[in-house]
Tab-separated table of C-alpha atoms and ligand atoms in Angstrom:
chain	number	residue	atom	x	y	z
W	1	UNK	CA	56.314	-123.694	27.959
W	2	UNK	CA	59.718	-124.613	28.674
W	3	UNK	CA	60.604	-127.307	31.503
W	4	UNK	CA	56.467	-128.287	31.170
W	5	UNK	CA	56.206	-131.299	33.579
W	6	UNK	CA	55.410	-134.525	32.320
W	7	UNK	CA	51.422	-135.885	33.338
W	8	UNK	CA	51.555	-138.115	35.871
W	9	UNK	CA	48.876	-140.294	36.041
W	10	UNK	CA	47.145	-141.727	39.686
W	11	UNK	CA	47.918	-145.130	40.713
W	12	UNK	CA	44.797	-145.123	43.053
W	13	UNK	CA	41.326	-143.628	41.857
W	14	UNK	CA	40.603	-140.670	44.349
W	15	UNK	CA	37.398	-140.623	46.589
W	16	UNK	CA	34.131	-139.381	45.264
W	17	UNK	CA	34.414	-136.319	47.753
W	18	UNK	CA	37.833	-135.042	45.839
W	19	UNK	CA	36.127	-133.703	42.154
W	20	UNK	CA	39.368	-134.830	41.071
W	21	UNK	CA	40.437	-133.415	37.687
W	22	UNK	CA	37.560	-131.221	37.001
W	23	UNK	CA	38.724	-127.633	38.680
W	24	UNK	CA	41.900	-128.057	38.902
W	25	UNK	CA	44.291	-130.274	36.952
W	26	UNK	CA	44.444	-133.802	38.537
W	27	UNK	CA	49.006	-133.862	39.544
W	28	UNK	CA	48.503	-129.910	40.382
W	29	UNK	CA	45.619	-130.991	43.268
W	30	UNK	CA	47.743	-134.228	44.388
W	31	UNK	CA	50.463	-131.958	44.958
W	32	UNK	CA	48.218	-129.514	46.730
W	33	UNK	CA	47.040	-132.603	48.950
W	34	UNK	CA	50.597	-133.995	49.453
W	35	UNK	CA	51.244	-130.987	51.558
W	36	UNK	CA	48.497	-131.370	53.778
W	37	UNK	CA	49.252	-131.907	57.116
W	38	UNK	CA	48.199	-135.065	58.683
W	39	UNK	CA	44.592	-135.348	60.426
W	40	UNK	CA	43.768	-136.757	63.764
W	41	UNK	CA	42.525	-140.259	64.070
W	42	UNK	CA	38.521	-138.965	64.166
W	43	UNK	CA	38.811	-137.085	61.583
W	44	UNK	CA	41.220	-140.041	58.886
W	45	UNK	CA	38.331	-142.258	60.173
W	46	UNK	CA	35.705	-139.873	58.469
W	47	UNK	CA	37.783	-139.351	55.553
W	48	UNK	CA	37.877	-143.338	55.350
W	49	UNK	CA	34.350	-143.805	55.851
W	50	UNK	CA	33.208	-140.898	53.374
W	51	UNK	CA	35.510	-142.609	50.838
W	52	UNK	CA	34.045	-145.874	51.140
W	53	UNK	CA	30.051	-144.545	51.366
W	54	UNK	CA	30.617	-141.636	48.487
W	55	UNK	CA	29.795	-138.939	51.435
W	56	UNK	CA	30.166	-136.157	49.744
W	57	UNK	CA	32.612	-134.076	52.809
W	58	UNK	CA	34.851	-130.979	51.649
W	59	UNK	CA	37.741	-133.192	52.198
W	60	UNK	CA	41.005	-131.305	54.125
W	61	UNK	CA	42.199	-129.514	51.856
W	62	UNK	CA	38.703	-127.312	51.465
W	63	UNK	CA	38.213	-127.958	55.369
W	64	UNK	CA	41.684	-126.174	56.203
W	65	UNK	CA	40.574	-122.635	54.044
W	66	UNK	CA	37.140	-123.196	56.646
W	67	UNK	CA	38.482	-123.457	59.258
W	68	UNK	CA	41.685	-120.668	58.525
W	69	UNK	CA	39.073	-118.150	57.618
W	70	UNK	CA	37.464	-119.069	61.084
W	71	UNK	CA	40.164	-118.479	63.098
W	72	UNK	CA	41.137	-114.894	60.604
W	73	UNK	CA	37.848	-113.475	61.781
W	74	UNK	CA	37.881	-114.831	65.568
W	75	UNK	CA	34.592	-116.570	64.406
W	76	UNK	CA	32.565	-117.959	67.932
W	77	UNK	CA	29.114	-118.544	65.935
W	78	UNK	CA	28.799	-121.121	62.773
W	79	UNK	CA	25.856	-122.137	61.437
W	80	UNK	CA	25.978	-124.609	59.014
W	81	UNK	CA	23.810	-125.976	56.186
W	82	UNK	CA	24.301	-129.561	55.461
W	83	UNK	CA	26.099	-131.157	58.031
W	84	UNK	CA	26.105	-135.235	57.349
W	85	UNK	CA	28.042	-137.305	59.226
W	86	UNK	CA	29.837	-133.789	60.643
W	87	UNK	CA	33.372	-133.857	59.029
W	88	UNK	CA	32.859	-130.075	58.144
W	89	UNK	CA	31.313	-129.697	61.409
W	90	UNK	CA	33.966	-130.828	63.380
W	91	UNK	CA	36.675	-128.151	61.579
W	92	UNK	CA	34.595	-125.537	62.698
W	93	UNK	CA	34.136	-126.912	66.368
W	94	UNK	CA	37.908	-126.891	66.318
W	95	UNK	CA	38.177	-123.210	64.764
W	96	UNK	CA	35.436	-121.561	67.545
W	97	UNK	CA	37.190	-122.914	70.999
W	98	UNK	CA	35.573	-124.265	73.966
W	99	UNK	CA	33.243	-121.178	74.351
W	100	UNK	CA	32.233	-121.244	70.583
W	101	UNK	CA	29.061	-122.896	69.066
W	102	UNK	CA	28.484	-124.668	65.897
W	103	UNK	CA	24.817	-125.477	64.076
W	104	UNK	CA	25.038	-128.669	62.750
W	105	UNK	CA	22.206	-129.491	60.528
W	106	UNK	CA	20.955	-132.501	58.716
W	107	UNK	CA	17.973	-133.564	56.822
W	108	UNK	CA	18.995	-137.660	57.923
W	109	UNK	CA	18.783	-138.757	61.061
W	110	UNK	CA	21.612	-141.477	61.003
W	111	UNK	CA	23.758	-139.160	59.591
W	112	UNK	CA	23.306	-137.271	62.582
W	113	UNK	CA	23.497	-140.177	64.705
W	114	UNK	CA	27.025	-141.028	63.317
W	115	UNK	CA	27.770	-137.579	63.968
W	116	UNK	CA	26.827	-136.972	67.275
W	117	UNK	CA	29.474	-139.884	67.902
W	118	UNK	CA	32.595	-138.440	66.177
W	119	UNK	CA	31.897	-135.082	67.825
W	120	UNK	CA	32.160	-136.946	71.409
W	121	UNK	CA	35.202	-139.032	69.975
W	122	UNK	CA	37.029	-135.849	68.759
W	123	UNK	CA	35.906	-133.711	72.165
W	124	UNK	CA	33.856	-130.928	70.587
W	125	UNK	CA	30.470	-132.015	71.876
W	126	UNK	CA	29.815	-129.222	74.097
W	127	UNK	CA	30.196	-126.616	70.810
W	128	UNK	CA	28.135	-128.243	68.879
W	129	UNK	CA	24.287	-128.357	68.363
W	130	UNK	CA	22.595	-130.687	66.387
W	131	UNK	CA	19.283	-130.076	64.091
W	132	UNK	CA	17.957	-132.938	62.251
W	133	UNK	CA	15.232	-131.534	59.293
W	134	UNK	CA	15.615	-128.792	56.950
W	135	UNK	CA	18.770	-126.577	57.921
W	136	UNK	CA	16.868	-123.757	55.706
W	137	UNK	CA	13.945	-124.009	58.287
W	138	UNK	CA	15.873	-124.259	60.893
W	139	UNK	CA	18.293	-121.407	60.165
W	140	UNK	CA	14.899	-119.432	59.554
W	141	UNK	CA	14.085	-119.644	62.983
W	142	UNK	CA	17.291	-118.088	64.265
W	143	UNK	CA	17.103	-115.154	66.196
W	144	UNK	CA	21.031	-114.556	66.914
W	145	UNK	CA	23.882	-113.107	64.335
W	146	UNK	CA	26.440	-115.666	63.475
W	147	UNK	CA	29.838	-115.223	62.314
W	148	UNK	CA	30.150	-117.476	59.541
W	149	UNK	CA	27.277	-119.189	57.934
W	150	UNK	CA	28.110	-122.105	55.699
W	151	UNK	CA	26.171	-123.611	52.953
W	152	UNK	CA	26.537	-127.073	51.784
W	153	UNK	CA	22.977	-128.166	51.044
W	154	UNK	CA	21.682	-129.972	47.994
W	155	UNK	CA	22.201	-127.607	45.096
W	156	UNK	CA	18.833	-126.990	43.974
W	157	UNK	CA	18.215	-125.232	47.249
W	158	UNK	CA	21.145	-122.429	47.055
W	159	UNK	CA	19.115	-119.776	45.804
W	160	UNK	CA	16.418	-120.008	48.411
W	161	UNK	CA	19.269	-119.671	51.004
W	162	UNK	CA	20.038	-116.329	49.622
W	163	UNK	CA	17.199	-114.893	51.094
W	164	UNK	CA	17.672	-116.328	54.219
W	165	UNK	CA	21.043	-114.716	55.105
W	166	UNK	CA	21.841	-111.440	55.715
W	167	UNK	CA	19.752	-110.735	58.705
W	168	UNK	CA	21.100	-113.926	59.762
W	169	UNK	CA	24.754	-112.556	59.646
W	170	UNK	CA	26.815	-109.662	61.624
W	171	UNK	CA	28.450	-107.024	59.495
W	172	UNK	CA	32.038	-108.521	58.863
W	173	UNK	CA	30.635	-111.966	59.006
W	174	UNK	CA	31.287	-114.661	56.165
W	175	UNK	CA	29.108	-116.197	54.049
W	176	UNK	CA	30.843	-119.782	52.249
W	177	UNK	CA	29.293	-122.091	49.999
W	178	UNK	CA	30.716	-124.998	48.914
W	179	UNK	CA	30.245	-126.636	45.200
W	180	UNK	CA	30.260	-123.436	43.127
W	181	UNK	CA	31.967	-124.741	40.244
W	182	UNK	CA	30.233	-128.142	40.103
W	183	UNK	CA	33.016	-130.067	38.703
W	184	UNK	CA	33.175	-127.349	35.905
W	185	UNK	CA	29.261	-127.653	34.478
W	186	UNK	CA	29.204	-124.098	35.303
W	187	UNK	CA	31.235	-123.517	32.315
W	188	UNK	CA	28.666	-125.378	29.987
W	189	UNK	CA	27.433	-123.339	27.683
W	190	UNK	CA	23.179	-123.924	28.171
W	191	UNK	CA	22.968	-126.382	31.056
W	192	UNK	CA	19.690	-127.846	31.328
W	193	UNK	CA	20.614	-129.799	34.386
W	194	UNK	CA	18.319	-128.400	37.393
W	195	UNK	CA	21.401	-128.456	40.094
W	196	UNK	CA	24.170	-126.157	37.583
W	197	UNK	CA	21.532	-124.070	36.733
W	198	UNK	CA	20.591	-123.331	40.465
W	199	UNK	CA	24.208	-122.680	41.413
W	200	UNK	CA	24.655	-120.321	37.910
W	201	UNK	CA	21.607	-118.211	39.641
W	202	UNK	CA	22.865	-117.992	43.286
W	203	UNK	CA	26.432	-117.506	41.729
W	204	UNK	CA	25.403	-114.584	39.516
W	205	UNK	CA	23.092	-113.065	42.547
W	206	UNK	CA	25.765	-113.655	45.322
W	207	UNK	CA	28.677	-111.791	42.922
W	208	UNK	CA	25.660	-108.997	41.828
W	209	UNK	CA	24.741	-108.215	45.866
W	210	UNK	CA	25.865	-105.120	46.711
W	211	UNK	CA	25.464	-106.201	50.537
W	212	UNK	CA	28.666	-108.662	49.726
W	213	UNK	CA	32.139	-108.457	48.899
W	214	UNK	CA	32.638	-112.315	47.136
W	215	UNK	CA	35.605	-114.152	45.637
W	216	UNK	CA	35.316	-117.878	44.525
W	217	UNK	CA	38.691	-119.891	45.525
W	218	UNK	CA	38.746	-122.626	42.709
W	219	UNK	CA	39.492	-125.090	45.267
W	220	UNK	CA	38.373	-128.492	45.040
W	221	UNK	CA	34.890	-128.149	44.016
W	222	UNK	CA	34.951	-123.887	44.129
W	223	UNK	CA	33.779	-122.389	47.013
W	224	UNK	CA	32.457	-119.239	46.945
W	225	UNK	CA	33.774	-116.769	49.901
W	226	UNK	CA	31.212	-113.635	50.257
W	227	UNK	CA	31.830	-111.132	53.427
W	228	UNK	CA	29.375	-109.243	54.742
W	229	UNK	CA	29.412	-105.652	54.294
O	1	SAM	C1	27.494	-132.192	50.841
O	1	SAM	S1	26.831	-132.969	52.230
O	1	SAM	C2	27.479	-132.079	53.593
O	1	SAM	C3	28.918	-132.379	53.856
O	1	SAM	C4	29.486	-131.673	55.061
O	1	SAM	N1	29.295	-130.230	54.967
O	1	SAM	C5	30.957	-131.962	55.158
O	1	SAM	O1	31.718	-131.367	54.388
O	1	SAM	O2	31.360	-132.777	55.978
O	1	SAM	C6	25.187	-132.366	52.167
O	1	SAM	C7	24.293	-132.876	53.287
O	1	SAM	O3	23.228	-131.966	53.398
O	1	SAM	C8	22.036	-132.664	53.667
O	1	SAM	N2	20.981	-131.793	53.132
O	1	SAM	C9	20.783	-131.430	51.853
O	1	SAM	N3	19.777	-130.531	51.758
O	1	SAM	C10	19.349	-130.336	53.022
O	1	SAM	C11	18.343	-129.523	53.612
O	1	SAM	N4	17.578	-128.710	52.884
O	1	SAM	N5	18.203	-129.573	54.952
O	1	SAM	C12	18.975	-130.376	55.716
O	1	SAM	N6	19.941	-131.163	55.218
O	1	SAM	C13	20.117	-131.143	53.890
O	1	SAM	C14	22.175	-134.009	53.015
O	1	SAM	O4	21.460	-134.969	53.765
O	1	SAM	C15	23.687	-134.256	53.079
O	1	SAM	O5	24.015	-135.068	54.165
């Protein structure tokens, strides 16, 4: 290629929460990042924190295409799977409005704890309900249709939230899971790793439904966009 650009190489490692290097090429996704517009103080705090504790958030630039594809469908109902200290969470609070409600879920109490005090901090409290135990359970027990259901759960569970779903979902609604390209181990040839072989199922099912229109945005980590039919 003519004009190729020369590697650059980092000068500081990036976070845990980035996948840097795997998806996309490591200059291409700082340059994606250097256009990101700056976040609020809550929200750089987060970032900070999740740095320094490996919390594995979507980071901005994964949050932004959340909470864009809120705001695309008008979405006032989010449930989401895996919530932890509520980075996500708080996108989504922002997305819905003051009249819009978002599921937080977590399987760990302190992260919820933490959580509960960034959402007060940032001023979405009042959209926001928290659920500490198993976010399949609880999104089991539903009996409304939410707009957007996000799944960011530990990856050996992502097929069992398949079949929690669709009733779980109005027609238009958007289903988005996080982590589909594992840092690229979905490209391995025979995985024998429990958590790439779990998202190689629900990828193959979710792209198979018929019920689902999908597209996976190699974005960070891949995330896996499916609307409801
Ligand atoms: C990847 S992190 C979530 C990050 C968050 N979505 C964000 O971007 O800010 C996954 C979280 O899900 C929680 N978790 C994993 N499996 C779960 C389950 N079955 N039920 C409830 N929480 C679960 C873990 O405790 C962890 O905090």
């Amino acid at each position: 290629m003519k004009n190729k650009p020369a590697p650059t190489t980092q000068t500081k490692a990036a976070p845990s929460w980035r996948h840097y290097n795997f998806v996309t090429a490591g200059p291409v996704d700082d340059y994606l990042y250097s256009l990101l517009p700056k976040r609020n103080e809550v929200l750089a705090e987060m970032e900070d924190y999740a740095t320094a504790h490996d919390v594995p958030i979507v980071g901005p630039a994964v949050a932004r295409v959340l909470q864009q594809l809120a705001l695309m469908i008008d979405a006032r109902s989010v449930f989401e799977l895996g919530s932890a200290i509520g980075y996500s969470t708080i996108w989504w609070a922002e997305a819905v409005g003051p009249n819009g409600r978002v599921i937080y879920t977590d399987g760990d109490s302190k992260n919820a704890e933490r959580a509960s005090g960034y959402f007060a901090r940032a001023g979405v409290s009042g959209r926001i309900t928290l659920h500490t135990g198993d976010a399949l359970e609880v999104l089991s027990e539903q009996k409304q249709e939410f707009d957007i259901i996000f799944n960011d759960v530990d990856k050996e569970d992502y097929p069992r939230v398949l079949h929690l779903i669709a009733p779980r979902l109005r027609k238009g609604g958007l289903f988005i899971t996080d982590n589909v390209l594992w840092s690229g181990r979905v490209a391995e040839k025979n995985p024998t790793d429990a958590k790439t072989r779990a998202i190689l199922e629900f990828n193959r099912k979710l792209c198979d439904w018929k019920d689902f229109s999908t597209t996976i945005l190699p974005i960070r980590d891949g995330l896996a966009v499916a609307r409801k039919l």
